[in-house]
Amino acid sequence: MQFHPPTDIHVIERDWLSSNQIVLLGDEGNAVIDTGYWSHSSQTVSLMQHALKNKPLDFIFNTHLHSDHCGGNRALQTNFPNCKTHIPPGLSDLVKDWRYDQFNYQSTGQFCPEFKFDSLLFPGQSIQLNNRTWQIHAAPGHDPDSIVFFEPDLQILISADALWENGFGVVFPELDQISAFNEVKQTLDLLSTLKPRYVIPGHGKPFANFSQALDRAYTRLKQFVTDPQQHALYTAKVLIKFKLLELRHISVLAFNAWLYRNQLLLQIHTCFFPTLDYSDWFKDILNSLASNNALSIENGFIKNL
Ligand SMILES: [Zn+2]
């Protein structure tokens, strides 16, 4: 079943480098949920200007503070200086003092420009947007501090990276040896009680087949719980592909240097694949991505495909 959101909910579908933007227009003010990756900032600003049709942007809401969901905050704050930014409470102290090394931006080899916030979005609260009431729910697992938004009348779920049509985001705490697969399950259980008719995910197109998506997510989770190495390998591929989406092409030498500096990849290797030589391990990953047409390696250059 095709999802046709109401005309006052505008979904700007992006890609895997930038999260989707969900633009909610209404009497309470005009809002965007999530702002994409920093390298797409100027495109994000243009897309927002187009979606707003000369109306002001009053609010930025972030579902969580990963670089692909809040990397455009700074550019939007600069271009819409009167807009107020609302974030989940978990990392607000880090944002307040901009303690950059405490986020995961450095360890993942990603980047996020400094931004400010005005208010917090507490799970259990509701907010009024586009003349509707949106519930805020905690959705830990992929990120301990992530939230999702749910509108009970139309049964629309804005699921961020807690649920995609085909899976969910990397379960980052697990890579730091912090148990979080159980939180993923609890979040999926919560979403199943909401029974959304339509889901607007953080990446990929909106969808209506919630129960099939939920089944796929549970199956994937079961695979990861049974074999955490599979999750670790999946994460390594995601980190590498994400960087190539950003860089587009890079010399093998420069990319190898990045791989040797990447704290999270080094950590995944040490914890999950300690018997393999690091360079053999990432060469295998690059070859596997190349055989899946996610990248090409030619004449000393790696190219994103
Ligand atoms: Zn995320």
PDB file of C-alpha atoms and ligand atoms in Angstrom:
ATOM      1  CA  MET A   1       0.000   0.000   0.000  1.00  0.00           C
ATOM      2  CA  GLN A   2       1.387   3.375  -1.027  1.00  0.00           C
ATOM      3  CA  PHE A   3       1.763   6.000   1.684  1.00  0.00           C
ATOM      4  CA  HIS A   4       0.297   9.390   0.797  1.00  0.00           C
ATOM      5  CA  PRO A   5       0.936  11.705   3.740  1.00  0.00           C
ATOM      6  CA  PRO A   6      -1.408  14.639   4.358  1.00  0.00           C
ATOM      7  CA  THR A   7      -0.349  17.680   2.335  1.00  0.00           C
ATOM      8  CA  ASP A   8       0.856  19.504   5.446  1.00  0.00           C
ATOM      9  CA  ILE A   9       3.402  16.721   6.081  1.00  0.00           C
ATOM     10  CA  HIS A  10       6.171  16.999   3.549  1.00  0.00           C
ATOM     11  CA  VAL A  11       8.731  14.200   3.472  1.00  0.00           C
ATOM     12  CA  ILE A  12      12.015  15.123   1.820  1.00  0.00           C
ATOM     13  CA  GLU A  13      13.535  11.761   1.041  1.00  0.00           C
ATOM     14  CA  ARG A  14      17.328  11.889   1.069  1.00  0.00           C
ATOM     15  CA  ASP A  15      19.799   9.022   1.048  1.00  0.00           C
ATOM     16  CA  TRP A  16      22.018   7.055   3.432  1.00  0.00           C
ATOM     17  CA  LEU A  17      24.439   9.933   4.003  1.00  0.00           C
ATOM     18  CA  SER A  18      21.706  12.392   4.944  1.00  0.00           C
ATOM     19  CA  SER A  19      18.607  11.395   6.868  1.00  0.00           C
ATOM     20  CA  ASN A  20      15.178  12.309   5.524  1.00  0.00           C
ATOM     21  CA  GLN A  21      13.681  15.655   6.495  1.00  0.00           C
ATOM     22  CA  ILE A  22      10.074  15.668   7.635  1.00  0.00           C
ATOM     23  CA  VAL A  23       8.565  19.135   7.281  1.00  0.00           C
ATOM     24  CA  LEU A  24       5.441  19.790   9.345  1.00  0.00           C
ATOM     25  CA  LEU A  25       3.534  22.986   8.541  1.00  0.00           C
ATOM     26  CA  GLY A  26       0.841  24.387  10.811  1.00  0.00           C
ATOM     27  CA  ASP A  27      -0.593  27.148  12.977  1.00  0.00           C
ATOM     28  CA  GLU A  28       1.795  26.311  15.841  1.00  0.00           C
ATOM     29  CA  GLY A  29       4.745  27.039  13.566  1.00  0.00           C
ATOM     30  CA  ASN A  30       6.660  25.263  10.847  1.00  0.00           C
ATOM     31  CA  ALA A  31       9.031  22.509  11.851  1.00  0.00           C
ATOM     32  CA  VAL A  32      11.559  20.135  10.398  1.00  0.00           C
ATOM     33  CA  ILE A  33      12.470  16.811  11.943  1.00  0.00           C
ATOM     34  CA  ASP A  34      16.156  15.979  11.349  1.00  0.00           C
ATOM     35  CA  THR A  35      18.520  17.932   9.162  1.00  0.00           C
ATOM     36  CA  GLY A  36      20.857  15.563   7.264  1.00  0.00           C
ATOM     37  CA  TYR A  37      24.641  15.388   7.038  1.00  0.00           C
ATOM     38  CA  TRP A  38      26.812  18.533   7.071  1.00  0.00           C
ATOM     39  CA  SER A  39      28.267  18.023   3.572  1.00  0.00           C
ATOM     40  CA  HIS A  40      24.721  18.278   2.160  1.00  0.00           C
ATOM     41  CA  SER A  41      23.930  21.435   4.161  1.00  0.00           C
ATOM     42  CA  SER A  42      23.457  23.858   1.270  1.00  0.00           C
ATOM     43  CA  GLN A  43      21.165  21.378  -0.500  1.00  0.00           C
ATOM     44  CA  THR A  44      19.236  20.894   2.754  1.00  0.00           C
ATOM     45  CA  VAL A  45      18.739  24.663   3.085  1.00  0.00           C
ATOM     46  CA  SER A  46      17.483  24.894  -0.542  1.00  0.00           C
ATOM     47  CA  LEU A  47      15.139  21.932  -0.086  1.00  0.00           C
ATOM     48  CA  MET A  48      13.763  23.497   3.085  1.00  0.00           C
ATOM     49  CA  GLN A  49      13.233  26.875   1.436  1.00  0.00           C
ATOM     50  CA  HIS A  50      11.337  25.103  -1.336  1.00  0.00           C
ATOM     51  CA  ALA A  51       9.228  23.052   1.090  1.00  0.00           C
ATOM     52  CA  LEU A  52       8.409  26.097   3.236  1.00  0.00           C
ATOM     53  CA  LYS A  53       7.347  28.216   0.231  1.00  0.00           C
ATOM     54  CA  ASN A  54       8.584  31.486   1.777  1.00  0.00           C
ATOM     55  CA  LYS A  55       7.144  30.654   5.185  1.00  0.00           C
ATOM     56  CA  PRO A  56       9.562  30.846   8.140  1.00  0.00           C
ATOM     57  CA  LEU A  57      11.132  27.809   9.776  1.00  0.00           C
ATOM     58  CA  ASP A  58      10.174  28.010  13.450  1.00  0.00           C
ATOM     59  CA  PHE A  59      11.470  24.722  14.851  1.00  0.00           C
ATOM     60  CA  ILE A  60      14.163  22.124  14.321  1.00  0.00           C
ATOM     61  CA  PHE A  61      13.570  18.791  16.048  1.00  0.00           C
ATOM     62  CA  ASN A  62      16.195  16.069  16.198  1.00  0.00           C
ATOM     63  CA  THR A  63      15.270  12.430  16.794  1.00  0.00           C
ATOM     64  CA  HIS A  64      18.864  11.793  17.883  1.00  0.00           C
ATOM     65  CA  LEU A  65      22.255  13.403  17.481  1.00  0.00           C
ATOM     66  CA  HIS A  66      24.005  11.242  14.913  1.00  0.00           C
ATOM     67  CA  SER A  67      25.852  13.227  12.259  1.00  0.00           C
ATOM     68  CA  ASP A  68      23.413  12.266   9.492  1.00  0.00           C
ATOM     69  CA  HIS A  69      20.428  13.545  11.507  1.00  0.00           C
ATOM     70  CA  CYS A  70      21.736  16.811  12.996  1.00  0.00           C
ATOM     71  CA  GLY A  71      24.611  17.727  10.635  1.00  0.00           C
ATOM     72  CA  GLY A  72      22.435  20.369   8.954  1.00  0.00           C
ATOM     73  CA  ASN A  73      21.367  22.032  12.244  1.00  0.00           C
ATOM     74  CA  ARG A  74      24.059  24.703  12.048  1.00  0.00           C
ATOM     75  CA  ALA A  75      23.254  25.693   8.442  1.00  0.00           C
ATOM     76  CA  LEU A  76      19.512  25.870   9.143  1.00  0.00           C
ATOM     77  CA  GLN A  77      20.104  27.882  12.325  1.00  0.00           C
ATOM     78  CA  THR A  78      22.224  30.310  10.295  1.00  0.00           C
ATOM     79  CA  ASN A  79      19.679  30.600   7.471  1.00  0.00           C
ATOM     80  CA  PHE A  80      16.611  30.712   9.734  1.00  0.00           C
ATOM     81  CA  PRO A  81      17.998  32.624  12.749  1.00  0.00           C
ATOM     82  CA  ASN A  82      14.640  32.749  14.569  1.00  0.00           C
ATOM     83  CA  CYS A  83      14.069  29.000  14.592  1.00  0.00           C
ATOM     84  CA  LYS A  84      14.263  27.149  17.919  1.00  0.00           C
ATOM     85  CA  THR A  85      16.048  23.807  18.138  1.00  0.00           C
ATOM     86  CA  HIS A  86      14.700  20.955  20.267  1.00  0.00           C
ATOM     87  CA  ILE A  87      16.788  17.862  21.017  1.00  0.00           C
ATOM     88  CA  PRO A  88      16.371  14.719  23.145  1.00  0.00           C
ATOM     89  CA  PRO A  89      17.811  15.217  26.648  1.00  0.00           C
ATOM     90  CA  GLY A  90      20.532  12.525  26.614  1.00  0.00           C
ATOM     91  CA  LEU A  91      23.442  14.482  25.153  1.00  0.00           C
ATOM     92  CA  SER A  92      22.260  18.006  25.898  1.00  0.00           C
ATOM     93  CA  ASP A  93      25.183  18.727  28.270  1.00  0.00           C
ATOM     94  CA  LEU A  94      27.627  17.830  25.506  1.00  0.00           C
ATOM     95  CA  VAL A  95      25.811  20.107  23.064  1.00  0.00           C
ATOM     96  CA  LYS A  96      25.680  22.958  25.586  1.00  0.00           C
ATOM     97  CA  ASP A  97      29.477  23.008  25.985  1.00  0.00           C
ATOM     98  CA  TRP A  98      30.081  21.465  22.546  1.00  0.00           C
ATOM     99  CA  ARG A  99      32.319  18.708  23.921  1.00  0.00           C
ATOM    100  CA  TYR A 100      33.060  17.400  20.448  1.00  0.00           C
ATOM    101  CA  ASP A 101      35.290  14.515  21.505  1.00  0.00           C
ATOM    102  CA  GLN A 102      32.482  13.071  23.643  1.00  0.00           C
ATOM    103  CA  PHE A 103      30.099  12.514  20.716  1.00  0.00           C
ATOM    104  CA  ASN A 104      30.715   9.620  18.327  1.00  0.00           C
ATOM    105  CA  TYR A 105      31.687  11.930  15.440  1.00  0.00           C
ATOM    106  CA  GLN A 106      35.435  11.498  15.864  1.00  0.00           C
ATOM    107  CA  SER A 107      35.392   7.767  16.576  1.00  0.00           C
ATOM    108  CA  THR A 108      33.271   7.086  13.483  1.00  0.00           C
ATOM    109  CA  GLY A 109      35.385   9.371  11.265  1.00  0.00           C
ATOM    110  CA  GLN A 110      32.382  11.602  10.587  1.00  0.00           C
ATOM    111  CA  PHE A 111      31.837  15.310  11.189  1.00  0.00           C
ATOM    112  CA  CYS A 112      29.161  17.570  12.654  1.00  0.00           C
ATOM    113  CA  PRO A 113      29.340  21.372  12.851  1.00  0.00           C
ATOM    114  CA  GLU A 114      28.620  22.944  16.239  1.00  0.00           C
ATOM    115  CA  PHE A 115      25.019  23.930  16.840  1.00  0.00           C
ATOM    116  CA  LYS A 116      22.965  25.262  19.740  1.00  0.00           C
ATOM    117  CA  PHE A 117      19.708  24.065  21.221  1.00  0.00           C
ATOM    118  CA  ASP A 118      16.832  25.811  22.973  1.00  0.00           C
ATOM    119  CA  SER A 119      14.645  23.076  24.478  1.00  0.00           C
ATOM    120  CA  LEU A 120      14.494  19.369  25.238  1.00  0.00           C
ATOM    121  CA  LEU A 121      12.113  16.723  23.927  1.00  0.00           C
ATOM    122  CA  PHE A 122      11.241  14.436  26.814  1.00  0.00           C
ATOM    123  CA  PRO A 123       9.774  10.988  26.124  1.00  0.00           C
ATOM    124  CA  GLY A 124       6.237  10.841  27.505  1.00  0.00           C
ATOM    125  CA  GLN A 125       5.486  14.408  26.468  1.00  0.00           C
ATOM    126  CA  SER A 126       3.444  15.506  23.465  1.00  0.00           C
ATOM    127  CA  ILE A 127       3.962  18.435  21.135  1.00  0.00           C
ATOM    128  CA  GLN A 128       1.521  20.298  18.932  1.00  0.00           C
ATOM    129  CA  LEU A 129       2.607  20.470  15.322  1.00  0.00           C
ATOM    130  CA  ASN A 130       0.734  20.854  12.036  1.00  0.00           C
ATOM    131  CA  ASN A 131      -2.485  21.156  14.045  1.00  0.00           C
ATOM    132  CA  ARG A 132      -2.008  17.679  15.474  1.00  0.00           C
ATOM    133  CA  THR A 133      -0.709  16.178  18.689  1.00  0.00           C
ATOM    134  CA  TRP A 134       2.511  14.182  18.333  1.00  0.00           C
ATOM    135  CA  GLN A 135       3.572  11.843  21.116  1.00  0.00           C
ATOM    136  CA  ILE A 136       7.252  11.546  21.919  1.00  0.00           C
ATOM    137  CA  HIS A 137       8.461   8.023  22.713  1.00  0.00           C
ATOM    138  CA  ALA A 138      11.880   6.828  23.817  1.00  0.00           C
ATOM    139  CA  ALA A 139      13.402   4.468  21.239  1.00  0.00           C
ATOM    140  CA  PRO A 140      16.736   3.232  22.604  1.00  0.00           C
ATOM    141  CA  GLY A 141      18.835   0.567  20.892  1.00  0.00           C
ATOM    142  CA  HIS A 142      20.383   2.092  17.775  1.00  0.00           C
ATOM    143  CA  ASP A 143      21.144   5.089  19.979  1.00  0.00           C
ATOM    144  CA  PRO A 144      20.408   5.169  23.721  1.00  0.00           C
ATOM    145  CA  ASP A 145      18.900   8.668  23.536  1.00  0.00           C
ATOM    146  CA  SER A 146      16.850   8.373  20.349  1.00  0.00           C
ATOM    147  CA  ILE A 147      13.189   9.323  20.264  1.00  0.00           C
ATOM    148  CA  VAL A 148      10.394   8.701  17.765  1.00  0.00           C
ATOM    149  CA  PHE A 149       7.235  10.722  17.097  1.00  0.00           C
ATOM    150  CA  PHE A 150       3.739   9.231  16.831  1.00  0.00           C
ATOM    151  CA  GLU A 151       0.487  10.867  15.779  1.00  0.00           C
ATOM    152  CA  PRO A 152      -2.359   8.657  17.109  1.00  0.00           C
ATOM    153  CA  ASP A 153      -5.280   9.964  14.996  1.00  0.00           C
ATOM    154  CA  LEU A 154      -3.712   9.272  11.625  1.00  0.00           C
ATOM    155  CA  GLN A 155      -1.409   6.648  13.197  1.00  0.00           C
ATOM    156  CA  ILE A 156       1.728   8.067  11.625  1.00  0.00           C
ATOM    157  CA  LEU A 157       5.067   7.034  13.094  1.00  0.00           C
ATOM    158  CA  ILE A 158       8.247   9.015  12.491  1.00  0.00           C
ATOM    159  CA  SER A 159      10.643   6.222  13.315  1.00  0.00           C
ATOM    160  CA  ALA A 160      14.151   7.691  12.762  1.00  0.00           C
ATOM    161  CA  ASP A 161      16.643   4.784  12.733  1.00  0.00           C
ATOM    162  CA  ALA A 162      14.639   2.603  15.135  1.00  0.00           C
ATOM    163  CA  LEU A 163      12.747   1.018  12.226  1.00  0.00           C
ATOM    164  CA  TRP A 164      13.311   1.139   8.479  1.00  0.00           C
ATOM    165  CA  GLU A 165      11.320  -0.697   5.844  1.00  0.00           C
ATOM    166  CA  ASN A 166      14.175  -3.190   5.807  1.00  0.00           C
ATOM    167  CA  GLY A 167      15.830  -3.316   9.198  1.00  0.00           C
ATOM    168  CA  PHE A 168      17.101  -0.659  11.602  1.00  0.00           C
ATOM    169  CA  GLY A 169      20.282   1.311  12.262  1.00  0.00           C
ATOM    170  CA  VAL A 170      23.519  -0.108  13.628  1.00  0.00           C
ATOM    171  CA  VAL A 171      23.225  -0.839  17.358  1.00  0.00           C
ATOM    172  CA  PHE A 172      26.125   1.411  18.332  1.00  0.00           C
ATOM    173  CA  PRO A 173      26.353   0.667  22.101  1.00  0.00           C
ATOM    174  CA  GLU A 174      26.990  -3.035  21.350  1.00  0.00           C
ATOM    175  CA  LEU A 175      30.251  -2.068  19.623  1.00  0.00           C
ATOM    176  CA  ASP A 176      31.402  -0.516  22.902  1.00  0.00           C
ATOM    177  CA  GLN A 177      30.495  -3.799  24.624  1.00  0.00           C
ATOM    178  CA  ILE A 178      27.394  -2.154  26.118  1.00  0.00           C
ATOM    179  CA  SER A 179      24.385  -4.427  25.843  1.00  0.00           C
ATOM    180  CA  ALA A 180      21.673  -2.851  23.669  1.00  0.00           C
ATOM    181  CA  PHE A 181      20.112  -5.604  21.551  1.00  0.00           C
ATOM    182  CA  ASN A 182      17.523  -5.995  24.307  1.00  0.00           C
ATOM    183  CA  GLU A 183      16.714  -2.277  24.025  1.00  0.00           C
ATOM    184  CA  VAL A 184      16.182  -2.750  20.271  1.00  0.00           C
ATOM    185  CA  LYS A 185      13.672  -5.485  21.091  1.00  0.00           C
ATOM    186  CA  GLN A 186      11.902  -3.328  23.680  1.00  0.00           C
ATOM    187  CA  THR A 187      11.668  -0.487  21.170  1.00  0.00           C
ATOM    188  CA  LEU A 188      10.259  -2.798  18.469  1.00  0.00           C
ATOM    189  CA  ASP A 189       7.776  -4.128  21.065  1.00  0.00           C
ATOM    190  CA  LEU A 190       6.729  -0.558  21.850  1.00  0.00           C
ATOM    191  CA  LEU A 191       6.278   0.301  18.178  1.00  0.00           C
ATOM    192  CA  SER A 192       4.114  -2.802  17.732  1.00  0.00           C
ATOM    193  CA  THR A 193       1.751  -1.514  20.450  1.00  0.00           C
ATOM    194  CA  LEU A 194       1.398   1.812  18.606  1.00  0.00           C
ATOM    195  CA  LYS A 195       0.192  -0.044  15.477  1.00  0.00           C
ATOM    196  CA  PRO A 196       1.139   2.688  13.000  1.00  0.00           C
ATOM    197  CA  ARG A 197      -0.580   2.708   9.625  1.00  0.00           C
ATOM    198  CA  TYR A 198       2.190   4.754   8.063  1.00  0.00           C
ATOM    199  CA  VAL A 199       5.872   4.935   8.894  1.00  0.00           C
ATOM    200  CA  ILE A 200       8.225   7.751   7.909  1.00  0.00           C
ATOM    201  CA  PRO A 201      11.709   6.328   8.534  1.00  0.00           C
ATOM    202  CA  GLY A 202      14.970   8.223   8.964  1.00  0.00           C
ATOM    203  CA  HIS A 203      16.235   6.736   5.691  1.00  0.00           C
ATOM    204  CA  GLY A 204      14.377   5.284   2.730  1.00  0.00           C
ATOM    205  CA  LYS A 205      10.875   5.909   1.500  1.00  0.00           C
ATOM    206  CA  PRO A 206       7.821   6.109   3.769  1.00  0.00           C
ATOM    207  CA  PHE A 207       5.893   2.853   3.938  1.00  0.00           C
ATOM    208  CA  ALA A 208       2.582   1.413   5.018  1.00  0.00           C
ATOM    209  CA  ASN A 209       3.475  -2.252   5.473  1.00  0.00           C
ATOM    210  CA  PHE A 210       4.404  -1.851   9.136  1.00  0.00           C
ATOM    211  CA  SER A 211       3.850  -5.448  10.230  1.00  0.00           C
ATOM    212  CA  GLN A 212       6.110  -6.867   7.513  1.00  0.00           C
ATOM    213  CA  ALA A 213       8.789  -4.288   8.361  1.00  0.00           C
ATOM    214  CA  LEU A 214       8.479  -5.214  12.023  1.00  0.00           C
ATOM    215  CA  ASP A 215       8.831  -8.929  11.215  1.00  0.00           C
ATOM    216  CA  ARG A 216      11.964  -8.222   9.174  1.00  0.00           C
ATOM    217  CA  ALA A 217      13.394  -6.140  12.027  1.00  0.00           C
ATOM    218  CA  TYR A 218      12.776  -8.900  14.587  1.00  0.00           C
ATOM    219  CA  THR A 219      14.386 -11.454  12.254  1.00  0.00           C
ATOM    220  CA  ARG A 220      17.423  -9.240  11.751  1.00  0.00           C
ATOM    221  CA  LEU A 221      17.715  -8.633  15.478  1.00  0.00           C
ATOM    222  CA  LYS A 222      17.602 -12.366  16.146  1.00  0.00           C
ATOM    223  CA  GLN A 223      20.456 -12.875  13.655  1.00  0.00           C
ATOM    224  CA  PHE A 224      22.535 -10.189  15.386  1.00  0.00           C
ATOM    225  CA  VAL A 225      21.844 -11.566  18.875  1.00  0.00           C
ATOM    226  CA  THR A 226      22.801 -15.079  17.726  1.00  0.00           C
ATOM    227  CA  ASP A 227      25.891 -13.850  15.902  1.00  0.00           C
ATOM    228  CA  PRO A 228      27.197 -10.463  17.157  1.00  0.00           C
ATOM    229  CA  GLN A 229      30.125 -10.782  14.722  1.00  0.00           C
ATOM    230  CA  GLN A 230      27.609 -10.410  11.890  1.00  0.00           C
ATOM    231  CA  HIS A 231      26.418  -7.124  13.400  1.00  0.00           C
ATOM    232  CA  ALA A 232      30.028  -5.968  13.833  1.00  0.00           C
ATOM    233  CA  LEU A 233      30.845  -6.750  10.198  1.00  0.00           C
ATOM    234  CA  TYR A 234      27.663  -5.027   9.035  1.00  0.00           C
ATOM    235  CA  THR A 235      28.695  -1.940  11.030  1.00  0.00           C
ATOM    236  CA  ALA A 236      32.168  -1.915   9.477  1.00  0.00           C
ATOM    237  CA  LYS A 237      30.590  -1.983   6.007  1.00  0.00           C
ATOM    238  CA  VAL A 238      28.173   0.802   6.957  1.00  0.00           C
ATOM    239  CA  LEU A 239      30.999   3.021   8.269  1.00  0.00           C
ATOM    240  CA  ILE A 240      33.083   2.503   5.125  1.00  0.00           C
ATOM    241  CA  LYS A 241      30.173   3.022   2.731  1.00  0.00           C
ATOM    242  CA  PHE A 242      29.069   6.143   4.653  1.00  0.00           C
ATOM    243  CA  LYS A 243      32.554   7.651   4.285  1.00  0.00           C
ATOM    244  CA  LEU A 244      32.618   6.858   0.578  1.00  0.00           C
ATOM    245  CA  LEU A 245      29.209   8.471   0.125  1.00  0.00           C
ATOM    246  CA  GLU A 246      30.789  11.584   1.632  1.00  0.00           C
ATOM    247  CA  LEU A 247      34.124  11.453  -0.233  1.00  0.00           C
ATOM    248  CA  ARG A 248      32.794   9.914  -3.512  1.00  0.00           C
ATOM    249  CA  HIS A 249      36.275   8.933  -4.603  1.00  0.00           C
ATOM    250  CA  ILE A 250      39.648   8.782  -2.884  1.00  0.00           C
ATOM    251  CA  SER A 251      43.043   7.222  -3.495  1.00  0.00           C
ATOM    252  CA  VAL A 252      43.557   3.790  -1.974  1.00  0.00           C
ATOM    253  CA  LEU A 253      46.524   5.180  -0.009  1.00  0.00           C
ATOM    254  CA  ALA A 254      44.526   8.040   1.512  1.00  0.00           C
ATOM    255  CA  PHE A 255      41.612   5.739   2.310  1.00  0.00           C
ATOM    256  CA  ASN A 256      43.919   3.213   3.965  1.00  0.00           C
ATOM    257  CA  ALA A 257      45.265   6.042   6.122  1.00  0.00           C
ATOM    258  CA  TRP A 258      41.678   6.914   7.118  1.00  0.00           C
ATOM    259  CA  LEU A 259      40.988   3.249   7.934  1.00  0.00           C
ATOM    260  CA  TYR A 260      44.062   3.126  10.198  1.00  0.00           C
ATOM    261  CA  ARG A 261      42.883   6.267  12.029  1.00  0.00           C
ATOM    262  CA  ASN A 262      39.255   5.191  12.465  1.00  0.00           C
ATOM    263  CA  GLN A 263      38.817   4.428  16.158  1.00  0.00           C
ATOM    264  CA  LEU A 264      35.553   2.532  15.803  1.00  0.00           C
ATOM    265  CA  LEU A 265      36.785   0.299  12.986  1.00  0.00           C
ATOM    266  CA  LEU A 266      39.955  -0.462  14.938  1.00  0.00           C
ATOM    267  CA  GLN A 267      37.839  -1.253  17.984  1.00  0.00           C
ATOM    268  CA  ILE A 268      35.487  -3.529  16.000  1.00  0.00           C
ATOM    269  CA  HIS A 269      38.504  -5.372  14.627  1.00  0.00           C
ATOM    270  CA  THR A 270      40.092  -5.786  18.078  1.00  0.00           C
ATOM    271  CA  CYS A 271      36.895  -6.940  19.769  1.00  0.00           C
ATOM    272  CA  PHE A 272      35.278  -9.081  17.084  1.00  0.00           C
ATOM    273  CA  PHE A 273      37.983 -10.149  14.599  1.00  0.00           C
ATOM    274  CA  PRO A 274      41.205 -10.218  16.658  1.00  0.00           C
ATOM    275  CA  THR A 275      42.727 -13.186  14.832  1.00  0.00           C
ATOM    276  CA  LEU A 276      42.686 -11.413  11.447  1.00  0.00           C
ATOM    277  CA  ASP A 277      45.356  -8.962  10.331  1.00  0.00           C
ATOM    278  CA  TYR A 278      43.738  -5.491  10.244  1.00  0.00           C
ATOM    279  CA  SER A 279      44.741  -4.721   6.654  1.00  0.00           C
ATOM    280  CA  ASP A 280      43.590  -8.169   5.450  1.00  0.00           C
ATOM    281  CA  TRP A 281      40.321  -7.650   7.284  1.00  0.00           C
ATOM    282  CA  PHE A 282      39.464  -4.293   5.714  1.00  0.00           C
ATOM    283  CA  LYS A 283      40.699  -5.428   2.287  1.00  0.00           C
ATOM    284  CA  ASP A 284      38.188  -8.294   2.528  1.00  0.00           C
ATOM    285  CA  ILE A 285      35.462  -5.784   3.417  1.00  0.00           C
ATOM    286  CA  LEU A 286      36.371  -3.498   0.506  1.00  0.00           C
ATOM    287  CA  ASN A 287      36.378  -6.474  -1.873  1.00  0.00           C
ATOM    288  CA  SER A 288      33.025  -7.629  -0.539  1.00  0.00           C
ATOM    289  CA  LEU A 289      31.564  -4.116  -1.032  1.00  0.00           C
ATOM    290  CA  ALA A 290      33.060  -4.050  -4.543  1.00  0.00           C
ATOM    291  CA  SER A 291      31.501  -7.398  -5.427  1.00  0.00           C
ATOM    292  CA  ASN A 292      28.128  -5.990  -4.300  1.00  0.00           C
ATOM    293  CA  ASN A 293      28.660  -2.952  -6.560  1.00  0.00           C
ATOM    294  CA  ALA A 294      28.810  -0.589  -3.579  1.00  0.00           C
ATOM    295  CA  LEU A 295      32.232   0.683  -4.688  1.00  0.00           C
ATOM    296  CA  SER A 296      34.876   0.142  -7.344  1.00  0.00           C
ATOM    297  CA  ILE A 297      38.656  -0.070  -6.964  1.00  0.00           C
ATOM    298  CA  GLU A 298      40.574   0.946 -10.100  1.00  0.00           C
ATOM    299  CA  ASN A 299      43.951   2.491 -10.893  1.00  0.00           C
ATOM    300  CA  GLY A 300      44.744   3.147  -7.238  1.00  0.00           C
ATOM    301  CA  PHE A 301      41.405   4.870  -6.555  1.00  0.00           C
ATOM    302  CA  ILE A 302      38.315   3.811  -4.647  1.00  0.00           C
ATOM    303  CA  LYS A 303      35.080   5.164  -6.071  1.00  0.00           C
ATOM    304  CA  ASN A 304      31.652   5.168  -4.473  1.00  0.00           C
ATOM    305  CA  LEU A 305      28.983   3.527  -6.643  1.00  0.00           C
TER     306      LEU A 305
HETATM  307 ZN    ZN B   1      21.358   7.197  13.714  1.00  0.00          ZN
END
